[in-house]
CSV table of C-alpha atoms in Angstrom, one decimal:
chain,number,residue,atom,x,y,z
A,24,MET,CA,149.5,76.8,-14.3
A,25,ASP,CA,148.2,77.5,-17.7
A,26,ALA,CA,150.9,78.0,-20.1
A,27,HIS,CA,150.7,81.4,-22.0
A,28,PRO,CA,150.0,81.1,-25.6
A,29,ASP,CA,153.3,82.8,-26.4
A,30,THR,CA,155.2,80.3,-24.2
A,31,LEU,CA,153.7,77.5,-26.1
A,32,THR,CA,154.9,79.0,-29.3
A,33,GLN,CA,158.3,79.5,-28.0
A,34,LEU,CA,158.4,75.8,-26.9
A,35,ALA,CA,157.2,74.5,-30.2
A,36,ARG,CA,159.5,76.7,-32.4
A,37,PRO,CA,162.7,74.6,-32.5
A,38,HIS,CA,160.5,71.6,-33.3
A,39,ARG,CA,158.7,73.3,-36.2
A,40,LYS,CA,161.6,74.9,-37.6
A,41,ALA,CA,163.4,71.4,-37.9
A,42,VAL,CA,160.2,70.2,-39.6
A,43,LEU,CA,160.1,73.1,-42.0
A,44,VAL,CA,163.7,72.8,-42.9
A,45,ALA,CA,163.3,69.1,-43.7
A,46,LEU,CA,160.0,69.8,-45.7
A,47,LEU,CA,161.8,72.6,-47.7
A,48,TRP,CA,164.6,70.2,-48.7
A,49,ILE,CA,162.2,67.5,-49.7
A,50,THR,CA,160.1,70.1,-51.7
A,51,ILE,CA,163.3,71.3,-53.6
A,52,GLY,CA,164.4,67.9,-54.3
A,53,SER,CA,160.9,66.6,-55.3
A,54,GLY,CA,160.1,69.7,-57.3
A,55,ILE,CA,163.3,69.4,-59.4
A,56,LEU,CA,162.7,65.7,-60.0
A,57,PHE,CA,159.1,65.9,-60.9
A,58,GLY,CA,159.7,69.1,-62.9
A,59,PHE,CA,162.0,67.1,-65.3
A,60,LEU,CA,159.7,64.1,-65.4
A,61,ASN,CA,156.7,66.3,-66.4
A,62,ALA,CA,158.9,68.1,-69.0
A,63,PHE,CA,160.0,64.9,-70.5
A,64,ARG,CA,156.3,63.9,-70.9
A,65,GLY,CA,155.5,67.2,-72.4
A,66,TYR,CA,153.6,68.6,-69.4
A,67,LEU,CA,155.4,72.0,-69.5
A,68,PRO,CA,152.9,74.1,-67.2
A,69,LEU,CA,153.1,71.3,-64.6
A,70,SER,CA,157.0,71.3,-64.8
A,71,LEU,CA,157.2,75.2,-64.5
A,72,LEU,CA,154.9,74.9,-61.4
A,73,GLU,CA,157.2,72.3,-59.9
A,74,TRP,CA,160.4,74.2,-60.5
A,75,GLY,CA,158.8,77.3,-59.4
A,76,MET,CA,157.9,75.9,-56.0
A,77,ALA,CA,161.4,74.3,-55.8
A,78,LEU,CA,163.0,77.7,-56.4
A,79,TYR,CA,160.7,79.4,-53.9
A,80,SER,CA,161.5,76.7,-51.4
A,81,ALA,CA,165.3,77.3,-51.9
A,82,PHE,CA,164.6,81.0,-51.0
A,83,LEU,CA,162.6,80.2,-47.9
A,84,LEU,CA,165.3,77.8,-46.8
A,85,PHE,CA,167.8,80.7,-46.8
A,86,ALA,CA,165.3,83.0,-45.1
A,87,VAL,CA,164.3,80.8,-42.1
A,88,ARG,CA,167.9,80.1,-41.0
A,89,ARG,CA,168.1,83.1,-38.7
A,90,THR,CA,164.6,84.4,-38.7
A,91,ARG,CA,162.8,85.7,-35.6
A,92,HIS,CA,159.5,85.4,-37.2
A,93,LEU,CA,159.3,81.7,-38.0
A,94,GLU,CA,155.5,81.6,-37.8
A,95,ARG,CA,155.3,84.1,-40.7
A,96,TRP,CA,157.6,82.0,-42.9
A,97,ILE,CA,155.7,78.8,-42.1
A,98,LEU,CA,152.5,80.3,-43.5
A,99,ALA,CA,154.6,81.8,-46.4
A,100,TYR,CA,155.6,78.1,-47.1
A,101,ILE,CA,152.3,76.3,-46.3
A,102,LEU,CA,149.8,78.4,-48.3
A,103,PRO,CA,151.7,78.4,-51.4
A,104,PHE,CA,152.6,74.8,-51.2
A,105,PHE,CA,149.1,73.5,-50.6
A,106,THR,CA,147.8,76.0,-53.4
A,107,ALA,CA,150.3,74.5,-55.7
A,108,MET,CA,149.4,71.1,-54.7
A,109,MET,CA,145.6,72.0,-55.6
A,110,ALA,CA,146.7,73.4,-58.9
A,111,ALA,CA,148.7,70.3,-59.7
A,112,VAL,CA,145.9,67.9,-58.9
A,113,ALA,CA,143.4,70.1,-60.9
A,114,THR,CA,145.6,69.9,-64.0
A,115,PRO,CA,143.9,67.6,-66.8
A,116,GLU,CA,147.3,65.6,-67.0
A,117,ALA,CA,147.1,64.7,-63.3
A,118,SER,CA,146.1,61.1,-62.7
A,119,VAL,CA,144.3,59.7,-59.5
A,120,THR,CA,147.6,58.8,-57.9
A,121,VAL,CA,148.6,62.5,-57.6
A,122,PHE,CA,145.9,62.8,-55.0
A,123,GLY,CA,148.0,60.8,-52.7
A,124,TRP,CA,149.9,63.9,-52.0
A,125,VAL,CA,146.7,65.3,-50.5
A,126,LEU,CA,147.4,63.0,-47.5
A,127,LEU,CA,150.3,65.2,-46.5
A,128,ILE,CA,148.0,68.2,-45.8
A,129,PRO,CA,146.8,67.3,-42.3
A,130,LEU,CA,150.3,65.8,-41.3
A,131,VAL,CA,152.1,69.0,-42.4
A,132,GLY,CA,149.4,71.4,-41.4
A,133,HIS,CA,149.4,70.1,-37.8
A,134,LEU,CA,153.3,69.8,-37.5
A,135,LEU,CA,154.0,73.2,-38.6
A,136,LEU,CA,150.8,75.2,-37.3
A,137,GLY,CA,149.7,73.3,-34.2
A,138,ARG,CA,146.4,71.9,-33.4
A,139,ARG,CA,144.1,74.8,-33.8
A,140,LEU,CA,145.3,76.6,-36.9
A,141,GLY,CA,146.7,73.4,-38.4
A,142,MET,CA,143.2,71.9,-38.1
A,143,VAL,CA,141.5,75.0,-39.8
A,144,VAL,CA,144.0,74.9,-42.8
A,145,THR,CA,143.7,71.2,-43.1
A,146,LEU,CA,139.9,71.2,-43.4
A,147,CYS,CA,139.9,74.0,-45.9
A,148,PHE,CA,142.5,72.5,-48.2
A,149,LEU,CA,140.9,69.0,-47.9
A,150,ALA,CA,137.5,70.5,-48.8
A,151,VAL,CA,139.1,72.0,-52.0
A,152,ALA,CA,140.9,68.8,-52.9
A,153,THR,CA,137.5,66.9,-52.5
A,154,ALA,CA,135.7,69.2,-54.8
A,155,ILE,CA,138.6,68.9,-57.4
A,156,PHE,CA,138.4,65.2,-57.1
A,157,LEU,CA,134.8,64.8,-57.5
A,158,TYR,CA,134.7,67.3,-60.4
A,159,LYS,CA,137.5,65.4,-62.4
A,160,PHE,CA,136.3,61.9,-61.8
A,161,ARG,CA,132.6,62.1,-61.4
A,162,GLY,CA,132.1,60.2,-64.6
A,163,ASP,CA,134.9,57.5,-64.0
A,164,THR,CA,133.1,54.6,-62.6
A,165,ALA,CA,136.4,52.7,-61.8
A,166,VAL,CA,137.8,55.6,-59.8
A,167,MET,CA,134.4,56.4,-58.0
A,168,ASP,CA,133.8,52.9,-57.0
A,169,ILE,CA,132.2,53.1,-53.5
A,170,ARG,CA,135.0,50.9,-52.0
A,171,SER,CA,137.8,53.0,-53.3
A,172,VAL,CA,136.2,56.2,-52.3
A,173,ALA,CA,135.6,54.9,-48.8
A,174,ASN,CA,139.2,53.8,-48.4
A,175,MET,CA,140.5,57.3,-49.3
A,176,VAL,CA,138.0,58.9,-47.0
A,177,ILE,CA,138.8,56.9,-44.1
A,178,LEU,CA,142.6,57.1,-44.7
A,179,THR,CA,142.4,60.9,-44.9
A,180,ALA,CA,140.3,61.0,-41.8
A,181,CYS,CA,142.7,58.7,-39.8
A,182,ILE,CA,145.7,60.8,-40.7
A,183,THR,CA,143.8,64.0,-39.9
A,184,VAL,CA,142.7,62.6,-36.5
A,185,PHE,CA,146.0,61.0,-35.7
A,186,SER,CA,147.8,64.4,-36.5
A,187,HIS,CA,145.6,66.4,-34.4
A,188,VAL,CA,145.9,63.9,-31.4
A,189,TYR,CA,149.5,64.0,-31.6
A,190,GLU,CA,149.6,67.7,-31.4
A,191,VAL,CA,147.2,67.9,-28.5
A,192,SER,CA,149.2,65.2,-26.7
A,193,ARG,CA,152.6,67.0,-27.4
A,194,GLU,CA,151.1,70.3,-26.1
A,195,ARG,CA,149.9,68.7,-23.0
A,196,SER,CA,153.2,67.0,-22.3
A,197,GLU,CA,155.2,70.3,-22.9
A,198,ILE,CA,152.9,72.1,-20.5
A,199,GLN,CA,153.3,69.6,-17.9
A,200,LEU,CA,157.1,69.6,-18.3
A,201,LEU,CA,157.0,73.4,-18.2
A,202,LYS,CA,155.1,73.3,-15.0
A,203,MET,CA,157.3,70.9,-13.3
A,204,ALA,CA,160.4,73.0,-14.3
A,205,GLN,CA,158.8,76.3,-13.2
A,206,THR,CA,157.4,75.1,-9.9
A,207,ASP,CA,159.0,74.8,-6.5
A,208,PHE,CA,158.5,71.1,-5.4
A,209,LEU,CA,157.8,71.7,-1.8
A,210,THR,CA,155.6,74.6,-1.8
A,211,GLY,CA,154.0,74.4,-5.1
A,212,LEU,CA,154.7,78.1,-5.8
A,213,PRO,CA,156.4,79.4,-9.0
A,214,ASN,CA,160.3,79.2,-8.8
A,215,ARG,CA,162.8,81.9,-9.9
A,216,SER,CA,162.3,80.8,-13.5
A,217,ARG,CA,158.7,81.4,-13.6
A,218,ILE,CA,158.9,84.6,-11.8
A,219,LYS,CA,161.3,86.0,-14.4
A,220,VAL,CA,159.1,84.9,-17.2
A,221,PHE,CA,156.0,86.4,-15.5
A,222,PHE,CA,157.8,89.8,-14.8
A,223,GLU,CA,158.9,90.1,-18.3
A,224,ARG,CA,155.4,89.8,-19.6
A,225,GLU,CA,153.8,92.1,-17.1
A,226,ARG,CA,156.6,94.7,-17.5
A,227,SER,CA,155.8,94.8,-21.2
A,228,ARG,CA,152.0,95.1,-20.4
A,229,ALA,CA,152.7,97.8,-17.7
A,230,GLY,CA,154.6,99.7,-20.3
A,231,ARG,CA,151.9,99.4,-22.9
A,232,GLU,CA,149.0,100.4,-20.7
A,233,GLN,CA,151.0,102.9,-18.4
A,234,GLN,CA,150.2,100.9,-15.2
A,235,PRO,CA,152.4,100.5,-12.1
A,236,LEU,CA,154.1,97.3,-11.0
A,237,SER,CA,155.5,96.5,-7.7
A,238,LEU,CA,157.8,93.8,-6.3
A,239,LEU,CA,158.0,92.6,-2.6
A,240,ILE,CA,160.9,90.3,-1.3
A,241,VAL,CA,159.8,88.5,1.8
A,242,ASP,CA,162.0,86.5,4.2
A,243,LEU,CA,160.7,84.6,7.3
A,244,ASP,CA,162.4,85.8,10.4
A,245,HIS,CA,164.6,83.5,12.4
A,246,PHE,CA,163.6,80.6,10.3
A,247,LYS,CA,166.9,78.7,11.2
A,248,GLN,CA,165.6,78.6,14.8
A,249,VAL,CA,162.3,77.1,13.7
A,250,ASN,CA,164.4,74.3,12.1
A,251,ASP,CA,166.6,73.9,15.0
A,252,ARG,CA,164.0,74.0,17.6
A,253,PHE,CA,161.1,72.0,16.0
A,254,GLY,CA,163.0,70.0,13.3
A,255,HIS,CA,163.1,70.3,9.5
A,256,GLU,CA,159.7,68.7,9.0
A,257,ALA,CA,158.3,71.6,11.0
A,258,GLY,CA,160.3,73.9,8.9
A,259,ASP,CA,159.0,72.4,5.6
A,260,ARG,CA,155.5,72.6,7.1
A,261,ALA,CA,155.9,76.3,7.9
A,262,LEU,CA,157.0,77.0,4.4
A,263,VAL,CA,154.0,75.3,2.9
A,264,PHE,CA,151.8,77.1,5.4
A,265,PHE,CA,153.1,80.4,4.3
A,266,ALA,CA,152.8,79.6,0.7
A,267,ASP,CA,149.0,78.8,1.2
A,268,LEU,CA,148.7,82.0,2.9
A,269,LEU,CA,150.0,83.8,-0.1
A,270,LYS,CA,147.9,81.9,-2.4
A,271,HIS,CA,144.7,82.8,-0.4
A,272,ARG,CA,145.5,86.5,0.3
A,273,LEU,CA,146.9,87.7,-3.1
A,274,ARG,CA,144.9,88.4,-6.3
A,275,ALA,CA,144.7,86.0,-9.1
A,276,THR,CA,146.5,88.5,-11.2
A,277,ASP,CA,149.6,88.7,-8.9
A,278,LEU,CA,152.3,86.2,-8.7
A,279,ALA,CA,154.0,84.9,-5.5
A,280,GLY,CA,157.1,82.7,-5.9
A,281,ARG,CA,159.9,80.9,-3.8
A,282,LEU,CA,163.3,82.5,-4.5
A,283,GLY,CA,165.0,80.0,-2.4
A,284,GLY,CA,165.1,78.8,1.3
A,285,GLU,CA,162.8,81.0,3.4
A,286,GLU,CA,162.8,83.8,0.8
A,287,PHE,CA,160.0,84.7,-1.4
A,288,GLY,CA,159.2,87.1,-4.2
A,289,ILE,CA,155.9,88.7,-5.0
A,290,ILE,CA,155.0,90.6,-8.1
A,291,LEU,CA,151.9,93.0,-7.7
A,292,VAL,CA,150.3,93.8,-11.1
A,293,ASN,CA,149.0,97.4,-11.5
A,294,THR,CA,150.1,98.4,-8.1
A,295,ALA,CA,152.0,101.3,-7.0
A,296,THR,CA,154.3,101.8,-3.9
A,297,ASN,CA,151.6,103.0,-1.5
A,298,THR,CA,149.3,100.1,-2.3
A,299,ALA,CA,152.2,97.5,-2.4
A,300,ILE,CA,153.1,98.7,1.2
A,301,GLN,CA,149.4,98.0,2.4
A,302,VAL,CA,149.5,94.6,0.8
A,303,ALA,CA,152.7,93.9,2.5
A,304,GLU,CA,151.5,95.1,5.9
A,305,ASP,CA,148.4,92.8,5.5
A,306,LEU,CA,150.4,89.8,4.8
A,307,ARG,CA,152.8,90.6,7.7
A,308,GLN,CA,149.9,90.9,10.1
A,309,ALA,CA,148.2,87.7,8.8
A,310,LEU,CA,151.3,85.8,9.4
A,311,ALA,CA,152.0,87.1,12.8
A,312,ASP,CA,148.5,86.4,13.7
A,313,ALA,CA,148.5,82.8,12.3
A,314,ASP,CA,148.1,79.7,14.5
A,315,LEU,CA,150.6,77.2,13.1
A,316,ARG,CA,151.1,74.2,15.4
A,317,HIS,CA,153.3,71.2,14.9
A,318,ASP,CA,153.1,68.2,17.3
A,319,GLY,CA,150.9,70.4,19.6
A,320,GLN,CA,153.5,73.2,19.8
A,321,LEU,CA,152.9,76.7,18.5
A,322,ILE,CA,155.4,77.7,15.9
A,323,PRO,CA,155.7,81.6,15.9
A,324,LEU,CA,156.3,83.0,12.5
A,325,THR,CA,157.0,86.7,11.4
A,326,MET,CA,158.4,88.1,8.3
A,327,SER,CA,160.5,90.9,6.9
A,328,ILE,CA,159.6,92.7,3.7
A,329,GLY,CA,161.2,95.0,1.3
A,330,VAL,CA,159.3,97.0,-1.4
A,331,ALA,CA,160.4,98.2,-4.9
A,332,GLU,CA,158.4,99.7,-7.7
A,333,LEU,CA,159.1,99.4,-11.5
A,334,GLY,CA,160.3,102.7,-13.0
A,335,VAL,CA,160.8,104.3,-9.6
A,336,ASP,CA,163.6,101.7,-8.4
A,337,GLY,CA,164.6,100.4,-11.8
A,338,GLN,CA,163.6,98.9,-15.1
A,339,SER,CA,164.7,95.3,-14.8
A,340,LEU,CA,163.9,92.5,-12.4
A,341,GLN,CA,167.5,92.6,-11.4
A,342,ASP,CA,167.1,96.2,-10.5
A,343,LEU,CA,163.9,95.7,-8.3
A,344,LEU,CA,165.3,92.6,-6.7
A,345,ALA,CA,168.4,94.4,-5.5
A,346,VAL,CA,166.5,97.4,-4.2
A,347,ALA,CA,163.9,95.3,-2.4
A,348,ASP,CA,166.6,93.1,-1.1
A,349,GLN,CA,168.4,96.2,0.3
A,350,ARG,CA,165.3,97.1,2.1
A,351,LEU,CA,164.6,93.7,3.3
A,352,TYR,CA,168.0,93.6,5.1
A,353,GLN,CA,167.1,97.1,6.4
A,354,ALA,CA,164.1,95.6,8.0
A,355,LYS,CA,166.1,92.8,9.5
A,356,ASP,CA,168.7,95.3,10.9
A,357,GLN,CA,165.8,97.3,12.4
A,358,GLY,CA,164.4,94.5,14.4
A,359,ARG,CA,162.5,92.2,11.8
A,360,ASN,CA,158.7,91.7,11.5
A,361,GLN,CA,158.4,94.9,9.6
A,362,VAL,CA,157.9,96.4,6.0
A,363,VAL,CA,160.6,98.8,4.7
A,364,PRO,CA,159.2,101.0,2.0
A,365,PRO,CA,161.1,103.5,-0.1
A,366,LEU,CA,162.1,106.6,2.0
A,367,ALA,CA,161.8,110.2,0.9
A,368,GLY,CA,165.1,111.2,-0.6
A,369,GLN,CA,166.3,107.6,-0.9
A,370,PRO,CA,168.6,106.9,-3.9
A,371,ARG,CA,166.9,105.3,-6.8
A,372,ALA,CA,168.4,102.8,-9.3
A,373,PRO,CA,168.8,104.7,-12.7
A,374,SER,CA,167.3,102.9,-15.7
A,375,GLY,CA,169.5,100.1,-16.8
A,376,GLN,CA,171.8,100.1,-13.5
A,377,THR,CA,171.5,97.8,-10.5
A,378,VAL,CA,171.6,99.2,-7.0
A,379,SER,CA,174.0,97.0,-5.0
A,380,GLY,CA,172.5,95.1,-2.2
A,381,PRO,CA,173.8,92.5,0.5
A,382,GLU,CA,173.1,89.7,-2.0
A,383,GLN,CA,172.4,89.3,-5.6
A,384,ILE,CA,169.1,87.4,-6.0
A,385,LEU,CA,169.1,86.5,-9.7
């Protein structure tokens, strides 16, 4: 499972917000301190720059507390902060030690912006800082000593590389943890959590593009008898077998997941009810014709399926699950091994309401 970029952004948001708040407090404190120090030395323009950045950071600190647009405020901090840093090192009064602040650029950039945008912003501002450094100290033989320059270049490169590697490693770890949290351990299919995330994303897309979206609820028939007759190992093997069948017979754009036990949910993207019924029938027939054996014994498997469509049967995942579940139990009552689609004149779930079924799924 490849994590969606929006999902990665959501995962990183608390981490980045904490870093931003800490940096804002540091910027406020250091801005006030260095503002007074520069004012005492007579460097009024530099003092005003420091105080202005401290005041701006105080405003940002208030703004980011409850914002839903953290990424925008991060850019609103980083770009002026780095620009003010460039202005500070470019002033005639700035000594070579002031360039030590430039080492914060790769660290702050990656922590707040991630590995891609963080690297772009880092390289841009490091290039500006390098140009300013060469222009200011081009005639100073002590500062431009090859060993001193080499040390600064290597140190800056190390911090940049380490920051980037850290972000790459953090992203991979979060993706792996997210995959584990959203995957059923037995079948390898998405679990309820992943189904919900996928549905919300595809519902938004279906609304934007005016495309249909359908849901199937599948339940393996007489599965308790499979466990009782052949053993739980055979039951687990049957679940894995059915999961593999779903993986091979559905499109890459669709999603099949395990709701629990022998019950599965399937989200069919860009699929209206009529096509969803055909897909359900194909799956039902494929399982009925399958040759699953355990210890030389044939394990017969069939399934019952309920079908629901977004907009027709409700607007939320809860709506569709309830309606499809109701039709699933109707299939059970009618003898199993069948698909129950919407019937002409059958009541529908109004928008925002849930049709009650024999069982609440989520």
